[in-house]
Coordinates of C-alpha atoms in Angstrom, one line a residue:
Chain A
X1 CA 19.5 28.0 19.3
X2 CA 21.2 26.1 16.2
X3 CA 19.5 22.9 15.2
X4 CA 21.4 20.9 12.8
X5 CA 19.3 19.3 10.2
X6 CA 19.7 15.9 8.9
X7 CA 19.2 15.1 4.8
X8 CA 16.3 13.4 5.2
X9 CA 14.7 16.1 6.6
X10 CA 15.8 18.7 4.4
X11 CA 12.8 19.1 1.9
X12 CA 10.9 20.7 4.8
X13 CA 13.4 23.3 5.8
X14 CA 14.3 24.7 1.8
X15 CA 17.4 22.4 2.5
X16 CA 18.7 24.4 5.0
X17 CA 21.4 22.0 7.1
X18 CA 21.2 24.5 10.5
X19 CA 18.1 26.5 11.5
X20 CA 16.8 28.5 14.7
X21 CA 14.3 27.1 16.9
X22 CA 14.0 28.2 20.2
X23 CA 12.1 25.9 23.4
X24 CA 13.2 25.1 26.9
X25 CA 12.9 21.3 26.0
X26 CA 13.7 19.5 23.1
X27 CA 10.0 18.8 22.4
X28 CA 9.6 22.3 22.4
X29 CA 12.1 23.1 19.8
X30 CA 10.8 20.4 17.7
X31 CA 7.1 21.8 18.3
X32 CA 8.7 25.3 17.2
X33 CA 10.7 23.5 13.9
X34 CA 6.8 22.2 13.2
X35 CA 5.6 25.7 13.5
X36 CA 8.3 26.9 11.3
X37 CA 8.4 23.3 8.9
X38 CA 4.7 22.4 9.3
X39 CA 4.9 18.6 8.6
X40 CA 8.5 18.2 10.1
X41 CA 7.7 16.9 13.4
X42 CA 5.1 14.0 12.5
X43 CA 8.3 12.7 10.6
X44 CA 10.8 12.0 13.4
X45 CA 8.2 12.1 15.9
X46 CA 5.2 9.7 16.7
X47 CA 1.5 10.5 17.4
X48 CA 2.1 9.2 21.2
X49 CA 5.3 11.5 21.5
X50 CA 8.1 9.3 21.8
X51 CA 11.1 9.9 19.1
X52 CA 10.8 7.5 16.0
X53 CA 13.3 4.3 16.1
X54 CA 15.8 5.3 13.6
X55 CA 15.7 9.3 14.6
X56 CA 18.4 10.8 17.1
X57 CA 19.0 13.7 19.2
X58 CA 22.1 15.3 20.7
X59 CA 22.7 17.5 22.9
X60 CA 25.6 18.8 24.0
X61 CA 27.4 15.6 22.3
X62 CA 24.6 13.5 24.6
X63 CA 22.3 11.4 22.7
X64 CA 19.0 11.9 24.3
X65 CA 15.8 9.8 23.3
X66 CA 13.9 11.2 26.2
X67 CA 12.3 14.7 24.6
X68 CA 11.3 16.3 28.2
X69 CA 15.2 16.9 28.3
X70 CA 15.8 20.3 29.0
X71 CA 18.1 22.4 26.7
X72 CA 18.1 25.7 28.3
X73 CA 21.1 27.5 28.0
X74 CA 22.2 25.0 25.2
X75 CA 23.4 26.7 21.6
X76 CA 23.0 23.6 19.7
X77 CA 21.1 20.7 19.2
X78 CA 21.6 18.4 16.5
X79 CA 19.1 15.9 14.4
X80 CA 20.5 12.4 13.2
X81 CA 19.0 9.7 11.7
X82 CA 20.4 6.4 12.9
X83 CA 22.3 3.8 10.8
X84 CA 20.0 1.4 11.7
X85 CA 17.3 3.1 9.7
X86 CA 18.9 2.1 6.2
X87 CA 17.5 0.0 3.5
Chain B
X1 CA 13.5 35.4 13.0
X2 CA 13.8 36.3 9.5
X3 CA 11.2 34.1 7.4
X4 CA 11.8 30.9 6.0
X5 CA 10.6 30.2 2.6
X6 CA 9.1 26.8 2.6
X7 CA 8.4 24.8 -0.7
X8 CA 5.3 24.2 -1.3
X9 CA 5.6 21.2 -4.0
X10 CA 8.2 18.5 -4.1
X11 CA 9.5 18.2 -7.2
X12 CA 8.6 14.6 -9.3
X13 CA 8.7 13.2 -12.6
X14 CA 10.3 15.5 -15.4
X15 CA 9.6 14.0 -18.9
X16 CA 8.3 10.5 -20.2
X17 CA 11.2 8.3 -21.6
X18 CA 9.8 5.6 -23.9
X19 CA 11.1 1.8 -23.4
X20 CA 12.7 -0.5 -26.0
X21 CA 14.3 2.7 -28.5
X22 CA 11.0 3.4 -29.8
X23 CA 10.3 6.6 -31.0
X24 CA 7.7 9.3 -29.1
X25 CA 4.6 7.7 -28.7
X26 CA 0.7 8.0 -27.5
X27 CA -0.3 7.5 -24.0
X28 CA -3.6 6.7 -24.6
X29 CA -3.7 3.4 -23.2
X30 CA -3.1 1.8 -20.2
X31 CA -1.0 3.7 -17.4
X32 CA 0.6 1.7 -14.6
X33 CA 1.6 3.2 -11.0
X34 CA 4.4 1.4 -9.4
X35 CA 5.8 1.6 -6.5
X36 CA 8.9 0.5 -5.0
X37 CA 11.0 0.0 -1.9
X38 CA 12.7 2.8 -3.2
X39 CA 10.4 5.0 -5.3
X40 CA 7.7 5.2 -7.7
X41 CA 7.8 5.2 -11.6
X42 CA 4.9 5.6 -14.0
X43 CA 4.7 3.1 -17.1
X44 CA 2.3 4.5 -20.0
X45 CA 1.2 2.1 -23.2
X46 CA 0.0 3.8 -26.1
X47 CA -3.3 3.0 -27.3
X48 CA -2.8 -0.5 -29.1
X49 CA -0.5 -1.1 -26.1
X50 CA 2.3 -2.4 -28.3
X51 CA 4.6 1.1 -27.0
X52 CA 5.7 1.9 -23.6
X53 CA 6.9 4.8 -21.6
X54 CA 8.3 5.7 -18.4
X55 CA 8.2 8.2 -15.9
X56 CA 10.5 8.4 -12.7
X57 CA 11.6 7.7 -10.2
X58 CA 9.7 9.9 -7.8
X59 CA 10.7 10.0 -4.1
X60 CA 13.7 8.1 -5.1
X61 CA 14.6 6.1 -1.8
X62 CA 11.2 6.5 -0.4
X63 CA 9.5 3.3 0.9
X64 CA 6.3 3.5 -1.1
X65 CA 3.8 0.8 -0.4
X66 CA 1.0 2.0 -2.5
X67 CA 0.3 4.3 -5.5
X68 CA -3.1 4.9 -6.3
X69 CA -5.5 7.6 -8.9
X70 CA -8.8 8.9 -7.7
X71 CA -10.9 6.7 -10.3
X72 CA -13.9 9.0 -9.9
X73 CA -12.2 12.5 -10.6
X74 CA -9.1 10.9 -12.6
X75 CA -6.8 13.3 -11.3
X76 CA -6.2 13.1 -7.5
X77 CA -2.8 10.5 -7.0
X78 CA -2.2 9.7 -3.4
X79 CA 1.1 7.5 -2.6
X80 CA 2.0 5.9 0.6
X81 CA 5.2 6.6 1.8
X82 CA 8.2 6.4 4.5
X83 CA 11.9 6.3 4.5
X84 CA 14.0 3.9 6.6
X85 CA 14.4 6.7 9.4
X86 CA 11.3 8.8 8.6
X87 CA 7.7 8.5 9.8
X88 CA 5.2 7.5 7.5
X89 CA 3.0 10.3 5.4
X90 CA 1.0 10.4 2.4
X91 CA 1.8 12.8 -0.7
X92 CA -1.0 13.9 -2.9
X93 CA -0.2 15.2 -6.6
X94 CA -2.9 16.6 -9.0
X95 CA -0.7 16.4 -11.7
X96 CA -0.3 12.8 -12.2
X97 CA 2.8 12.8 -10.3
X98 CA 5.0 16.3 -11.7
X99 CA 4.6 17.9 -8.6
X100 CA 3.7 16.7 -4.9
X101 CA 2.8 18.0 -1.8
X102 CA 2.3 16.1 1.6
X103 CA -0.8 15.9 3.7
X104 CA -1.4 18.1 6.2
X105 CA -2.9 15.6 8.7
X106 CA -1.0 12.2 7.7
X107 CA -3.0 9.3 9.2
X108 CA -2.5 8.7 12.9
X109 CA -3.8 7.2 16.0
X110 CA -5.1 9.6 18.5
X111 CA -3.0 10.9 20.8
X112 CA -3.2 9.6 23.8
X113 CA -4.3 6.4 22.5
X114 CA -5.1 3.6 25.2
X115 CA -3.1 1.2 23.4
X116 CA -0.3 3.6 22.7
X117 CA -0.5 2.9 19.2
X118 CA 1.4 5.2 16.7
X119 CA 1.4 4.1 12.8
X120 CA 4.3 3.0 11.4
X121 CA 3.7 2.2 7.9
X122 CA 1.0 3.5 5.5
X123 CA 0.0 0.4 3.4
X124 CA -3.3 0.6 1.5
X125 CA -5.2 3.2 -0.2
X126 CA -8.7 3.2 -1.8
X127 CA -10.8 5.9 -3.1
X128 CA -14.5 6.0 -1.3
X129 CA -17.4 5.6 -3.1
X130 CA -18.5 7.3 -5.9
X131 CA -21.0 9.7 -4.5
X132 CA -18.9 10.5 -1.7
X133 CA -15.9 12.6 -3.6
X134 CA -12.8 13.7 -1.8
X135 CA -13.5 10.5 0.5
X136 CA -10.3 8.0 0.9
X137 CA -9.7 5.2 3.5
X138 CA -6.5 4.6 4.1
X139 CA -4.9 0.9 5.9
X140 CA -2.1 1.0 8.0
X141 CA 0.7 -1.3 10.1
X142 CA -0.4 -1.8 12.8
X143 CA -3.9 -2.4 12.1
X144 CA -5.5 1.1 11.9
X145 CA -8.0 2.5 9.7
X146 CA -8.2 5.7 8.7
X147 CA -10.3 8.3 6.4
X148 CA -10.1 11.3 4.8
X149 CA -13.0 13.7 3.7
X150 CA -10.6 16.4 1.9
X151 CA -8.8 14.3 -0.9
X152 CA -6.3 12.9 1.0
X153 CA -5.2 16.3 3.1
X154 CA -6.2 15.3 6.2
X155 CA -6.7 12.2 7.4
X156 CA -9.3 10.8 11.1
X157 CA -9.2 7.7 12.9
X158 CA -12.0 5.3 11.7
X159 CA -12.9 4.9 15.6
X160 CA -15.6 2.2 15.0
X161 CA -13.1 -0.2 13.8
X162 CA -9.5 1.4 15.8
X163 CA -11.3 1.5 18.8
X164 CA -13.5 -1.0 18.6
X165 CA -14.1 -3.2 21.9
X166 CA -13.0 -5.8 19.9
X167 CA -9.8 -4.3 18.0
X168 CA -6.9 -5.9 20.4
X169 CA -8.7 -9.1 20.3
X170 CA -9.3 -8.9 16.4
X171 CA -5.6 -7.9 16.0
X172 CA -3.6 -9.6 18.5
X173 CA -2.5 -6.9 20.3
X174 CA 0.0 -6.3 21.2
X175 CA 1.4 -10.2 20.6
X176 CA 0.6 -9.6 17.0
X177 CA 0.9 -12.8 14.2
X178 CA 1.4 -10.2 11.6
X179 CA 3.3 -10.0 8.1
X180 CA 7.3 -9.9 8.6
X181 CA 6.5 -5.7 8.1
X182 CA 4.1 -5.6 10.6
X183 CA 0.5 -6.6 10.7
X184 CA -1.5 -4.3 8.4
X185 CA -5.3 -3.2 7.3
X186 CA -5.1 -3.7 3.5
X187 CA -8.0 -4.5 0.9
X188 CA -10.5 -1.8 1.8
X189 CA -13.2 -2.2 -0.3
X190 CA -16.2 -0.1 -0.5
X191 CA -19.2 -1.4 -2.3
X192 CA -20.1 0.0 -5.4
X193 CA -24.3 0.0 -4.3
X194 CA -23.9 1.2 -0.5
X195 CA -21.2 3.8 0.7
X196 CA -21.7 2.0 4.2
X197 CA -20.9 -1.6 3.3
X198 CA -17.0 -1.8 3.8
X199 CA -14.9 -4.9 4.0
X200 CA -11.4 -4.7 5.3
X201 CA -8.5 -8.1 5.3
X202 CA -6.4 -7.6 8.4
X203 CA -3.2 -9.9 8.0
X204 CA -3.3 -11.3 10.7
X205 CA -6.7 -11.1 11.7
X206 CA -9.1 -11.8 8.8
X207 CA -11.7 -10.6 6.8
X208 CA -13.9 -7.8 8.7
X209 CA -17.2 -6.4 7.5
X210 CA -19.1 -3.1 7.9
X211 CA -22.3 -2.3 7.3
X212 CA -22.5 1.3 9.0
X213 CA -20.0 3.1 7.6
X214 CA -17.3 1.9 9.9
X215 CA -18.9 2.0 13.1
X216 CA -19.4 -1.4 13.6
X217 CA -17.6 -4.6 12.6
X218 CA -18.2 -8.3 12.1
X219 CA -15.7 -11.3 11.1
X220 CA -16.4 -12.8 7.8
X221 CA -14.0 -15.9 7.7
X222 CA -16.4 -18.9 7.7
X223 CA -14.7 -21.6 5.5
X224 CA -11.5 -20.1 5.1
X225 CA -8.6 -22.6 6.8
X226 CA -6.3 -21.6 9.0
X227 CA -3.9 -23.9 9.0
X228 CA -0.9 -22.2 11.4
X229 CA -3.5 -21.7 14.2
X230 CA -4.8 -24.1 17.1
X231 CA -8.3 -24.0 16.6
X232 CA -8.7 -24.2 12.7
X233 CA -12.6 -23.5 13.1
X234 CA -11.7 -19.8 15.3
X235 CA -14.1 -16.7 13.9
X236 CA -11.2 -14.5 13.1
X237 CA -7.1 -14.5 13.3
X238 CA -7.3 -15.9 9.8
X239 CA -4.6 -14.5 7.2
X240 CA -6.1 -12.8 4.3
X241 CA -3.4 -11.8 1.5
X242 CA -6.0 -10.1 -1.3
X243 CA -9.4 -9.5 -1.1
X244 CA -11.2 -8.3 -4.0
X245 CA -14.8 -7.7 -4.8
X246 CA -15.9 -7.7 -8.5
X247 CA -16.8 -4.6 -9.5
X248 CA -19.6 -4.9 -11.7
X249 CA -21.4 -7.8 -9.7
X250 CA -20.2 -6.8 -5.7
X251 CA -22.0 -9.6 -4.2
X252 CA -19.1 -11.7 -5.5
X253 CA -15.6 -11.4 -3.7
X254 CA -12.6 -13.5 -4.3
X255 CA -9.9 -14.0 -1.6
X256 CA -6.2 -14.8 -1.9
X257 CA -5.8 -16.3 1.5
X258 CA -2.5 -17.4 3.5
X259 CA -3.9 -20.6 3.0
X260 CA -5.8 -21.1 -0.2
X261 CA -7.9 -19.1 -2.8
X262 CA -11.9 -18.5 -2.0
X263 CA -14.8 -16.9 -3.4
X264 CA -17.8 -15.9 -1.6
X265 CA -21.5 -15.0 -3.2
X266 CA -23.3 -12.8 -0.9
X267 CA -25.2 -13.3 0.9
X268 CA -23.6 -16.2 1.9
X269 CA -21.3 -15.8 4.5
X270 CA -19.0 -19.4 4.1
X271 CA -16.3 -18.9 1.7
X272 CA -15.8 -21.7 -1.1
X273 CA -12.3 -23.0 -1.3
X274 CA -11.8 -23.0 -5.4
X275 CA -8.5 -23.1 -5.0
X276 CA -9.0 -26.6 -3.9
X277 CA -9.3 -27.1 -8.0
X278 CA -5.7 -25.9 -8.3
X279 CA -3.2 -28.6 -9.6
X280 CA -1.8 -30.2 -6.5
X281 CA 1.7 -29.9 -7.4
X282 CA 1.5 -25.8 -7.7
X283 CA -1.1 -25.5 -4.6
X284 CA -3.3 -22.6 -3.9
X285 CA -1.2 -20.5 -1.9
X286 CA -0.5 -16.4 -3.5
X287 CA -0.4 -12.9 -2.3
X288 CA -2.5 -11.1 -5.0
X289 CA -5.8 -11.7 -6.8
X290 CA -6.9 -10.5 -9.7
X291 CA -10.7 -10.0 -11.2
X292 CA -12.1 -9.1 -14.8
X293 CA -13.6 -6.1 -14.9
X294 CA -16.4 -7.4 -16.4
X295 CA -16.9 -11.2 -16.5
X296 CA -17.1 -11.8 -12.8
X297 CA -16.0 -16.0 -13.4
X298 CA -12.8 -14.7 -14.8
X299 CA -9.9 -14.3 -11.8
X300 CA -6.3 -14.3 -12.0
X301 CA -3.4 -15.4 -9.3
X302 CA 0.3 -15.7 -9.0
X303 CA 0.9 -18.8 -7.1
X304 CA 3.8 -19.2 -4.9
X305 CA 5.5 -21.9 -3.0
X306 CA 4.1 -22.3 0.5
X307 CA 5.6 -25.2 0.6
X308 CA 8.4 -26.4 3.8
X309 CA 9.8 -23.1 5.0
X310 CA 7.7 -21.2 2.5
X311 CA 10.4 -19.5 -0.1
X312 CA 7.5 -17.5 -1.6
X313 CA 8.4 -17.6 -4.7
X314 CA 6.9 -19.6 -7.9
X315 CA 6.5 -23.4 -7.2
X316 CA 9.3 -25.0 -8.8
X317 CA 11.3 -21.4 -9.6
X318 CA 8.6 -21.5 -12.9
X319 CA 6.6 -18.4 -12.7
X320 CA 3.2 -18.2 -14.0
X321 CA -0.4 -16.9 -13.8
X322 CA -3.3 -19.2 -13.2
X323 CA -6.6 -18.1 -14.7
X324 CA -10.3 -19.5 -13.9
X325 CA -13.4 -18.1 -16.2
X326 CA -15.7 -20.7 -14.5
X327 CA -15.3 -18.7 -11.1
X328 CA -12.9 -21.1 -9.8
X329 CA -14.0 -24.7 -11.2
X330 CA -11.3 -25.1 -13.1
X331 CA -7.9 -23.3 -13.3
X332 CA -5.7 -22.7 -16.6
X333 CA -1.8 -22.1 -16.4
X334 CA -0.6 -18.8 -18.1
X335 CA 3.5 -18.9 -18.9
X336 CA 4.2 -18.1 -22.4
X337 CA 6.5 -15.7 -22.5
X338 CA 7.6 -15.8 -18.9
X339 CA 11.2 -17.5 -18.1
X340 CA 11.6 -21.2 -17.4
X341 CA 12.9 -20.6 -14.7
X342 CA 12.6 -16.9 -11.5
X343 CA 12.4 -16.7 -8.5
X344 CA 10.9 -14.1 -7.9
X345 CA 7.4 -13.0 -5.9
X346 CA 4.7 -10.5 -6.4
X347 CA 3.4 -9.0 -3.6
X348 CA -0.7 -8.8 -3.0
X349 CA -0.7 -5.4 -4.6
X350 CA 1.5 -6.3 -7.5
X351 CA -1.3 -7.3 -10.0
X352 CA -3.8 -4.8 -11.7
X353 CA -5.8 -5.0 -14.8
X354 CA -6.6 -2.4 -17.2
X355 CA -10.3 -1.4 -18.9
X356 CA -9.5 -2.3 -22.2
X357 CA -10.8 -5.4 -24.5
X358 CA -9.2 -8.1 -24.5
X359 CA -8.2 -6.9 -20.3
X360 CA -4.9 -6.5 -20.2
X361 CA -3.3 -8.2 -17.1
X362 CA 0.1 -6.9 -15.2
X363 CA 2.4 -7.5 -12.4
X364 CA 5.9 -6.3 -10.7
X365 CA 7.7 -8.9 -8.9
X366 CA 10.4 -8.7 -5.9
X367 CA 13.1 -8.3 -8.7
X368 CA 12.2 -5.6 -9.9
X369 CA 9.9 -6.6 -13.5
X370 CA 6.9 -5.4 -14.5
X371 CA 5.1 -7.6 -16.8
X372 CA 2.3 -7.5 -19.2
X373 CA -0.7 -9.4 -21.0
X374 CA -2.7 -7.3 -23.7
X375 CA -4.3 -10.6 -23.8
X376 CA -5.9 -11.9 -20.9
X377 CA -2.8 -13.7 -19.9
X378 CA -2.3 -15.6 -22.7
X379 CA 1.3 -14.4 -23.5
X380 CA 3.3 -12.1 -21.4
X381 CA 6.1 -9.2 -22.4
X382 CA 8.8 -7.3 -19.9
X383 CA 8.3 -4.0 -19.9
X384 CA 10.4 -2.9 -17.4
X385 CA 13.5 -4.3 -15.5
X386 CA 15.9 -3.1 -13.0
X387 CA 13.6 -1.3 -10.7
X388 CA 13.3 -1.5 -6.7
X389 CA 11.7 -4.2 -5.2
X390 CA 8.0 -3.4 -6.2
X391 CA 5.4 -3.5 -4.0
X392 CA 2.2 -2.3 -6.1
X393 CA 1.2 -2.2 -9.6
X394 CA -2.4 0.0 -9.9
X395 CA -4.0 0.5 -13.1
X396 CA -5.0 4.0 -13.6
X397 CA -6.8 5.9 -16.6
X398 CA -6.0 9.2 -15.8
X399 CA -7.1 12.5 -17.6
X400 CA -3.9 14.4 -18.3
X401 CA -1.7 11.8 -20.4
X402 CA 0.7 14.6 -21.7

């Protein structure tokens, strides 16, 4: 699938904006961006597993904090970062 | 899946650019690592310190609580770094800064962690000792301590103290009394004589003390007030701001408290309020602490107003340095050249000192200066304005000064 690629996380992906990744769950894409991006995932997501504050995910226009969400079948998932996380 | 090339150095500083319109310089004096709320620079004085250049920013937009050069190989800079939506990480240069690349393990609770802890900010840094190369500890938010063996690459939960029986207690988890960022490990100190002997300052929490490498920890706040808790006589839960030891005589520390400035002479274990011998009217109340590299007596601190809602910045909007060379007997004021009137703070790693004779003494403040004293304090010079927010100011002497 197509996984949209905020700024901030650019310098890991040679500032691509959309990559592949492929997983049946969004922490499995995310686990497959960190195979791909080695140091992307610790970014957006914490040591216990749970999505950082400011980070987003949607799917399928949903946004979904909870990564055990399953995105078979889905063609896109897109990475935000939250407005909340300016300074 | 056709391969992805991945960089494998972020780019960042280009080319020195010298301060004031003076022409090309040396940088064989002093250089200053600064970080910001939204960066890092580099400031380099030439020899006789009387020219200044810049280098920056790096990680423009990058929170970066702490900038610090390996003093042992003179090469190695790690920074501490997040962004407002990122996690936190720590870049490593061996270049003095041209080039970066991030750590491969950034520091981090164990998954799994029966507190559910995850680290959200990255504060302190401090080489290890000198016969241990490649060894950094590294302080975090909440109060974690972590180490690396590889120079920075990877980083290992210091499990004596992050999962000590004691920790929650310690660090009032999960009801924490911590710093508006967070509560946060900072001052990790190693002593020069034994790699084992660590101290840490937790704010909240207190002064901590190793004396196996890690494994074990004890309090070590015995005379140190505590004015903002019930039981003003309690082991720990004090607030530490600084904690310093002196470098070339460790049993001596000097502490920058929440609520006054102390010294200690091991092996006592009751620290000595000198900060009682502060003028009334400016207090003893400061986030950094300052010590001469070689006259232990000699201390410097940036006093701030603690005062009624506690503004934190100079007492009185008149900024200045207070010096003791009696060990805190007596106290000196130190504001020639500084304005009349700022208000402005700097923050507990905001004040270094280089190696040179007379010491040369700086700080950043909240606004964005960072200031200098070839002279021990005794007249201060802007060398910088405009920048972030700084957070730290470390004196570094590194190898490569081209």
């Amino acid at each position: 699938m197509k996984v949209r690629i905020p700024t901030p996380l650019r310098s890991y992906t040679a500032n691509q904006s959309v990559v592949e990744a492929e997983g049946a769950t969004i922490a499995a894409v995310i686990d497959d961006l960190d195979r791909q991006f080695p140091g992307i995932k610790f970014r957006m997501v914490d040591e216990q597993g749970r999505l950082r504050s400011h980070m987003s995910v949607f799917v399928r226009a949903e946004r979904e904090r909870d990564l055990t969400t399953s995105v078979e079948g889905v063609g896109e998932i897109t990475l935000m970062q939250a407005l909340s996380g300016g300074h | 899946m056709a391969e992805t090339p991945i960089p494998d150095a972020t780019p960042g500083w280009s080319e020195w650019q010298s301060l004031e319109g003076t022409p090309d310089h040396d940088r064989d004096g002093p250089v200053l690592l600064v970080g910001t709320r939204k960066g890092a620079w580099l400031v380099a004085g030439s020899a006789d310190r009387r020219h200044w250049s810049m280098a920056g920013p790096m990680f423009l937009g990058h929170v970066v609580q702490h900038l610090v050069l390996d003093r042992r190989d003179r090469t190695t800079l790690l920074m501490a770094a997040k962004t407002g939506h990122l996690g936190p990480t720590v870049f490593r240069s061996h270049d003095l800064g041209r080039t970066w690349t991030e750590a491969a393990q950034p520091p981090a609770f164990s998954s799994g962690d029966r507190h559910e802890r995850s680290v959200e900010t990255v504060f302190w840094l401090t080489p290890g000792h000198a016969d241990e190369p490649g060894v950094w500890y590294a302080g975090a938010s909440p109060q974690g301590l972590f180490r690396s063996d590889d120079a920075g690459d990877s980083w290992a939960s210091v499990t004596g103290w992050n999962d000590h029986e004691h920790w929650a207690t310690w660090a009032e988890w999960p009801d924490v009394e911590g710093t508006p960022d967070g509560s946060i490990v900072h001052s990790i100190i190693v002593d020069p004589r034994d790699r084992a002997h660590l101290y840490i300052g937790l704010s909240g929490g207190g002064v901590f003390e190793s004396l196996d490498g890690g494994d074990d920890w004890t309090p070590l706040n015995g005379g140190c007030a505590m004015d903002f808790a019930p039981d003003p006589h309690a082991e720990f839960g004090h607030d530490p701001h600084c904690v310093r030891i002196h470098p070339a005589h460790p049993d001596r520390l000097y502490q920058q408290n929440h609520c006054g400035i102390y010294r200690l002479d091991r092996p006592a274990t009751t620290w000595n309020r000198i900060g009682d011998n502060m003028p009334a009217h400016i207090g003893d109340i400061g986030f950094p602490i300052e010590l001469h590299p070689a006259d232990p007596d000699t201390a410097w601190v940036f006093p701030m107003d603690g005062t009624d809602v506690w503004p934190r910045t100079s007492p009185d909007g008149r900024p200045a340095t207070y010096v003791t060379r009696d060990g805190g007997r007596s106290w000196a004021r130190q504001d020639t050249g500084l304005p009349e009137r700022g208000w402005l703070t700097v923050k507990r790693q905001a004040m270094t000192v280089d190696a040179l004779t007379p010491t040369g003494v700086y700080f950043g403040t909240t606004g964005g200066e960072v200031w200098a004293s070839p002279d021990e304090g005794a007249g201060w010079q802007p060398l910088v304005r405009h920048l972030p927010e700084i957070y730290s100011v470390e004196h570094a002497d590194p190898l490569d000064r081209t």
